[in-house]
Amino acid sequence: MAFTQTLTILNLGSNQIGTSGAQYLAIGLKQNKTLSILDLSENGIANQGAVYLADSLTNNNTLTTLNLSENAIGDQGAQHLAHALTNNTTLAILNLERNEITGLGAQHLGNALASNTALTSLDLGNNEIGNRGAQHLGNAIINNTTLISLVLMLNEIGDEGAQSLAFALRNNRTLTTLNLCNNRIGDNGAQNLANALINNTTLISLDLRLNQIRDHGAECFANALRSNRTLVTLNLQNNEIREKGLAHLANALSDHT
């Protein structure tokens, strides 16, 4: 791979390359000048494999998409990838879904986002970042000017984590897609997010499926929709909204023309 002059996409998803395979690929990436998309999902590369790949990213200037989902890289792997992001200027899409990353790993990634000017999409779905991780990521995107899509589904961020992200949305001017599906977010978190939407002018899609939002949360979103003219998709599927909440949303829709 180090010397190929034509290959731009390499998909090795769902194989068994392991840590040693990741090491070989990392060596190739340091010298490769053509590869732009690399999929290594479900390969058991673990934290050390991520360390090897992160090291290669500090030298590679062509890779734009890296999928490392379901590889158990953990916080150590996230830390090294975050360090690479502080220097890398080409990677735009990074998928770290299902990687046993906790709030500590999210902190490292948040620190990287504060200075990185290339990444546009980050998927941390189905990890363990919790409210602490959401806080660190929220702090990072307050001033970040490049991230467009952030996926945090299945991370148990709760109302506290939602509050941190809502505060960030009040100031962020680039994020268009935020996925907070299945995060134990209730009415308090919904209220904070809704209040942020009143002033936010960039978010297009907000996914809040499978949370614990009730009628009061629905009312808060209804009030926000009367002012917000940017949001295109609001997904509240599988929450706990009843007739009262629906009435508020319906009234807001009649005004939202």
Tab-separated table of C-alpha atoms in Angstrom:
chain	number	residue	atom	x	y	z
A	1	MET	CA	0.000	0.000	0.000
A	2	ALA	CA	2.907	2.332	0.639
A	3	PHE	CA	3.745	2.488	-3.061
A	4	THR	CA	0.359	2.144	-4.788
A	5	GLN	CA	-0.455	5.121	-6.995
A	6	THR	CA	-4.115	4.392	-7.732
A	7	LEU	CA	-5.978	3.003	-4.688
A	8	THR	CA	-8.223	5.591	-3.011
A	9	ILE	CA	-10.679	3.380	-1.056
A	10	LEU	CA	-9.822	0.333	1.064
A	11	ASN	CA	-12.554	-1.551	2.934
A	12	LEU	CA	-11.345	-4.230	5.346
A	13	GLY	CA	-14.388	-4.140	7.595
A	14	SER	CA	-15.346	-7.269	9.590
A	15	ASN	CA	-12.102	-9.152	9.172
A	16	GLN	CA	-9.632	-10.263	11.821
A	17	ILE	CA	-6.580	-8.114	11.191
A	18	GLY	CA	-6.043	-7.429	14.893
A	19	THR	CA	-3.326	-5.240	16.367
A	20	SER	CA	-0.552	-6.589	14.142
A	21	GLY	CA	-2.579	-5.953	11.001
A	22	ALA	CA	-3.202	-2.393	12.110
A	23	GLN	CA	0.539	-1.978	12.610
A	24	TYR	CA	1.288	-3.080	9.037
A	25	LEU	CA	-1.373	-0.755	7.648
A	26	ALA	CA	-0.037	2.132	9.703
A	27	ILE	CA	3.412	1.676	8.188
A	28	GLY	CA	1.885	1.845	4.723
A	29	LEU	CA	-0.205	4.905	5.548
A	30	LYS	CA	2.856	6.894	6.540
A	31	GLN	CA	4.111	6.762	2.951
A	32	ASN	CA	0.902	6.360	0.935
A	33	LYS	CA	-0.170	9.386	-1.131
A	34	THR	CA	-3.488	8.240	-2.643
A	35	LEU	CA	-5.742	6.499	-0.094
A	36	SER	CA	-8.616	8.716	1.052
A	37	ILE	CA	-11.078	6.258	2.672
A	38	LEU	CA	-10.128	3.431	5.055
A	39	ASP	CA	-12.684	1.151	6.741
A	40	LEU	CA	-11.335	-1.050	9.541
A	41	SER	CA	-14.592	-1.578	11.431
A	42	GLU	CA	-14.964	-4.785	13.503
A	43	ASN	CA	-11.364	-5.919	13.329
A	44	GLY	CA	-10.257	-6.261	16.931
A	45	ILE	CA	-7.401	-3.809	16.564
A	46	ALA	CA	-7.753	-2.791	20.248
A	47	ASN	CA	-6.020	0.159	21.882
A	48	GLN	CA	-2.519	-0.638	20.631
A	49	GLY	CA	-3.738	-0.917	17.060
A	50	ALA	CA	-5.270	2.525	17.393
A	51	VAL	CA	-1.940	3.813	18.703
A	52	TYR	CA	-0.195	2.597	15.535
A	53	LEU	CA	-2.814	4.155	13.274
A	54	ALA	CA	-2.796	7.417	15.196
A	55	ASP	CA	0.946	7.667	14.724
A	56	SER	CA	0.524	7.271	10.975
A	57	LEU	CA	-2.076	10.051	10.862
A	58	THR	CA	0.474	12.591	12.027
A	59	ASN	CA	2.349	12.051	8.743
A	60	ASN	CA	-0.437	11.125	6.309
A	61	ASN	CA	-2.015	14.030	4.417
A	62	THR	CA	-4.452	12.261	2.078
A	63	LEU	CA	-6.792	10.177	4.271
A	64	THR	CA	-10.153	11.918	4.699
A	65	THR	CA	-12.326	9.121	6.164
A	66	LEU	CA	-11.415	6.592	8.853
A	67	ASN	CA	-13.873	4.030	10.242
A	68	LEU	CA	-12.671	2.321	13.428
A	69	SER	CA	-16.075	1.369	14.810
A	70	GLU	CA	-16.369	-1.750	17.006
A	71	ASN	CA	-12.671	-2.200	17.728
A	72	ALA	CA	-12.442	-1.839	21.522
A	73	ILE	CA	-9.819	0.894	21.291
A	74	GLY	CA	-10.860	2.326	24.673
A	75	ASP	CA	-9.653	5.568	26.226
A	76	GLN	CA	-6.011	4.908	25.401
A	77	GLY	CA	-6.769	4.548	21.712
A	78	ALA	CA	-8.986	7.632	21.814
A	79	GLN	CA	-6.207	9.609	23.495
A	80	HIS	CA	-3.671	8.812	20.783
A	81	LEU	CA	-6.148	9.506	17.992
A	82	ALA	CA	-6.992	12.817	19.644
A	83	HIS	CA	-3.321	13.734	19.731
A	84	ALA	CA	-3.067	12.919	16.027
A	85	LEU	CA	-6.031	15.183	15.302
A	86	THR	CA	-4.208	18.165	16.759
A	87	ASN	CA	-1.680	17.888	13.917
A	88	ASN	CA	-3.620	16.215	11.094
A	89	THR	CA	-5.181	18.644	8.600
A	90	THR	CA	-6.990	16.292	6.203
A	91	LEU	CA	-9.097	13.757	8.143
A	92	ALA	CA	-12.714	14.904	7.872
A	93	ILE	CA	-14.773	11.885	8.979
A	94	LEU	CA	-13.952	9.741	12.023
A	95	ASN	CA	-16.176	6.873	13.187
A	96	LEU	CA	-15.445	5.574	16.697
A	97	GLU	CA	-18.806	3.941	17.417
A	98	ARG	CA	-18.815	1.050	19.942
A	99	ASN	CA	-15.279	1.383	21.219
A	100	GLU	CA	-15.590	1.350	25.020
A	101	ILE	CA	-14.674	5.031	25.213
A	102	THR	CA	-15.578	6.720	28.513
A	103	GLY	CA	-15.680	10.323	29.654
A	104	LEU	CA	-11.890	10.342	29.815
A	105	GLY	CA	-11.554	9.431	26.156
A	106	ALA	CA	-14.174	12.031	25.278
A	107	GLN	CA	-12.118	14.599	27.179
A	108	HIS	CA	-9.084	13.878	25.005
A	109	LEU	CA	-11.172	14.106	21.844
A	110	GLY	CA	-12.756	17.318	23.076
A	111	ASN	CA	-9.338	18.855	23.613
A	112	ALA	CA	-8.456	17.952	20.034
A	113	LEU	CA	-11.664	19.455	18.656
A	114	ALA	CA	-10.847	22.745	20.317
A	115	SER	CA	-7.955	23.236	17.892
A	116	ASN	CA	-8.660	20.882	14.962
A	117	THR	CA	-9.826	22.621	11.782
A	118	ALA	CA	-10.405	19.635	9.499
A	119	LEU	CA	-12.834	17.192	11.132
A	120	THR	CA	-16.430	17.631	9.972
A	121	SER	CA	-18.041	14.421	11.297
A	122	LEU	CA	-17.448	12.550	14.570
A	123	ASP	CA	-19.382	9.414	15.534
A	124	LEU	CA	-19.070	8.357	19.176
A	125	GLY	CA	-22.320	6.431	19.290
A	126	ASN	CA	-22.736	3.491	21.665
A	127	ASN	CA	-19.830	4.290	23.958
A	128	GLU	CA	-19.746	5.178	27.658
A	129	ILE	CA	-18.949	8.886	27.706
A	130	GLY	CA	-21.745	9.837	30.154
A	131	ASN	CA	-22.495	13.400	31.236
A	132	ARG	CA	-18.815	14.086	31.888
A	133	GLY	CA	-17.884	13.256	28.317
A	134	ALA	CA	-20.772	15.330	26.983
A	135	GLN	CA	-19.524	18.274	29.015
A	136	HIS	CA	-16.035	18.046	27.532
A	137	LEU	CA	-17.374	17.731	23.993
A	138	GLY	CA	-19.779	20.586	24.597
A	139	ASN	CA	-16.958	22.837	25.756
A	140	ALA	CA	-15.020	21.920	22.629
A	141	ILE	CA	-17.722	22.717	20.086
A	142	ILE	CA	-18.448	26.135	21.560
A	143	ASN	CA	-15.573	27.535	19.518
A	144	ASN	CA	-15.059	24.757	16.952
A	145	THR	CA	-15.734	26.056	13.440
A	146	THR	CA	-15.616	22.907	11.303
A	147	LEU	CA	-17.600	20.070	12.912
A	148	ILE	CA	-20.911	19.590	11.114
A	149	SER	CA	-22.154	16.236	12.460
A	150	LEU	CA	-21.876	14.815	15.987
A	151	VAL	CA	-23.340	11.406	16.895
A	152	LEU	CA	-23.607	10.618	20.616
A	153	MET	CA	-26.428	8.068	20.642
A	154	LEU	CA	-26.448	5.447	23.435
A	155	ASN	CA	-24.034	7.185	25.800
A	156	GLU	CA	-26.177	7.807	28.909
A	157	ILE	CA	-25.411	11.517	28.953
A	158	GLY	CA	-28.702	12.269	30.748
A	159	ASP	CA	-30.133	15.716	31.471
A	160	GLU	CA	-26.805	17.030	32.727
A	161	GLY	CA	-25.014	16.084	29.527
A	162	ALA	CA	-27.835	17.530	27.441
A	163	GLN	CA	-27.498	20.794	29.355
A	164	SER	CA	-23.795	21.013	28.496
A	165	LEU	CA	-24.482	20.410	24.818
A	166	ALA	CA	-27.343	22.903	24.853
A	167	PHE	CA	-25.018	25.590	26.192
A	168	ALA	CA	-22.643	24.830	23.325
A	169	LEU	CA	-25.445	25.115	20.767
A	170	ARG	CA	-26.122	28.662	21.912
A	171	ASN	CA	-22.691	29.663	20.637
A	172	ASN	CA	-21.775	27.135	17.926
A	173	ARG	CA	-22.335	28.277	14.345
A	174	THR	CA	-21.387	25.211	12.291
A	175	LEU	CA	-23.021	22.047	13.700
A	176	THR	CA	-25.965	20.974	11.550
A	177	THR	CA	-26.635	17.424	12.827
A	178	LEU	CA	-26.783	16.257	16.449
A	179	ASN	CA	-27.814	12.701	17.363
A	180	LEU	CA	-28.686	12.202	21.050
A	181	CYS	CA	-30.856	9.118	20.600
A	182	ASN	CA	-31.293	6.814	23.627
A	183	ASN	CA	-29.504	8.894	26.262
A	184	ARG	CA	-31.907	9.013	29.240
A	185	ILE	CA	-32.743	12.638	28.507
A	186	GLY	CA	-35.871	13.860	30.276
A	187	ASP	CA	-37.814	17.116	30.379
A	188	ASN	CA	-35.001	19.102	31.999
A	189	GLY	CA	-32.573	18.185	29.248
A	190	ALA	CA	-35.247	18.798	26.623
A	191	GLN	CA	-35.948	22.244	28.068
A	192	ASN	CA	-32.289	23.237	27.856
A	193	LEU	CA	-31.978	21.971	24.293
A	194	ALA	CA	-35.188	23.719	23.283
A	195	ASN	CA	-34.029	27.012	24.790
A	196	ALA	CA	-30.802	26.705	22.808
A	197	LEU	CA	-32.793	26.307	19.593
A	198	ILE	CA	-34.385	29.705	20.105
A	199	ASN	CA	-31.053	31.365	19.330
A	200	ASN	CA	-29.289	28.692	17.270
A	201	THR	CA	-29.376	29.345	13.522
A	202	THR	CA	-27.422	26.408	12.099
A	203	LEU	CA	-28.730	23.101	13.496
A	204	ILE	CA	-30.830	21.312	10.890
A	205	SER	CA	-31.402	17.883	12.472
A	206	LEU	CA	-31.855	16.921	16.142
A	207	ASP	CA	-32.447	13.249	16.977
A	208	LEU	CA	-33.932	12.598	20.427
A	209	ARG	CA	-35.507	9.194	19.849
A	210	LEU	CA	-35.807	6.714	22.716
A	211	ASN	CA	-35.389	9.208	25.537
A	212	GLN	CA	-37.641	10.104	28.486
A	213	ILE	CA	-39.166	13.351	27.257
A	214	ARG	CA	-42.720	14.056	28.406
A	215	ASP	CA	-45.345	16.711	27.788
A	216	HIS	CA	-43.380	19.556	29.367
A	217	GLY	CA	-40.401	18.817	27.147
A	218	ALA	CA	-42.670	18.755	24.112
A	219	GLU	CA	-44.106	22.125	25.159
A	220	CYS	CA	-40.591	23.570	25.380
A	221	PHE	CA	-39.786	22.398	21.871
A	222	ALA	CA	-43.082	23.802	20.635
A	223	ASN	CA	-42.161	27.210	22.040
A	224	ALA	CA	-38.720	27.002	20.440
A	225	LEU	CA	-40.162	26.130	17.039
A	226	ARG	CA	-42.108	29.380	17.030
A	227	SER	CA	-38.808	31.263	16.894
A	228	ASN	CA	-36.462	28.824	15.189
A	229	ARG	CA	-36.443	28.953	11.390
A	230	THR	CA	-33.526	26.601	10.737
A	231	LEU	CA	-34.370	23.178	12.191
A	232	VAL	CA	-35.710	20.824	9.530
A	233	THR	CA	-35.889	17.512	11.428
A	234	LEU	CA	-36.829	16.986	15.081
A	235	ASN	CA	-37.159	13.294	15.957
A	236	LEU	CA	-39.042	12.614	19.196
A	237	GLN	CA	-40.018	9.024	18.410
A	238	ASN	CA	-40.388	6.638	21.351
A	239	ASN	CA	-40.508	9.161	24.163
A	240	GLU	CA	-43.315	9.653	26.697
A	241	ILE	CA	-45.274	12.450	25.038
A	242	ARG	CA	-49.038	12.338	25.468
A	243	GLU	CA	-52.003	14.347	24.170
A	244	LYS	CA	-51.092	17.541	26.024
A	245	GLY	CA	-47.601	17.624	24.590
A	246	LEU	CA	-48.901	16.810	21.140
A	247	ALA	CA	-51.336	19.721	21.357
A	248	HIS	CA	-48.479	22.140	22.033
A	249	LEU	CA	-46.507	20.803	19.082
A	250	ALA	CA	-49.544	20.940	16.814
A	251	ASN	CA	-50.197	24.568	17.744
A	252	ALA	CA	-46.573	25.420	17.064
A	253	LEU	CA	-46.792	23.797	13.639
A	254	SER	CA	-49.735	26.005	12.724
A	255	ASP	CA	-47.605	29.047	13.579
A	256	HIS	CA	-44.484	27.645	11.884
A	257	THR	CA	-45.305	28.658	8.329
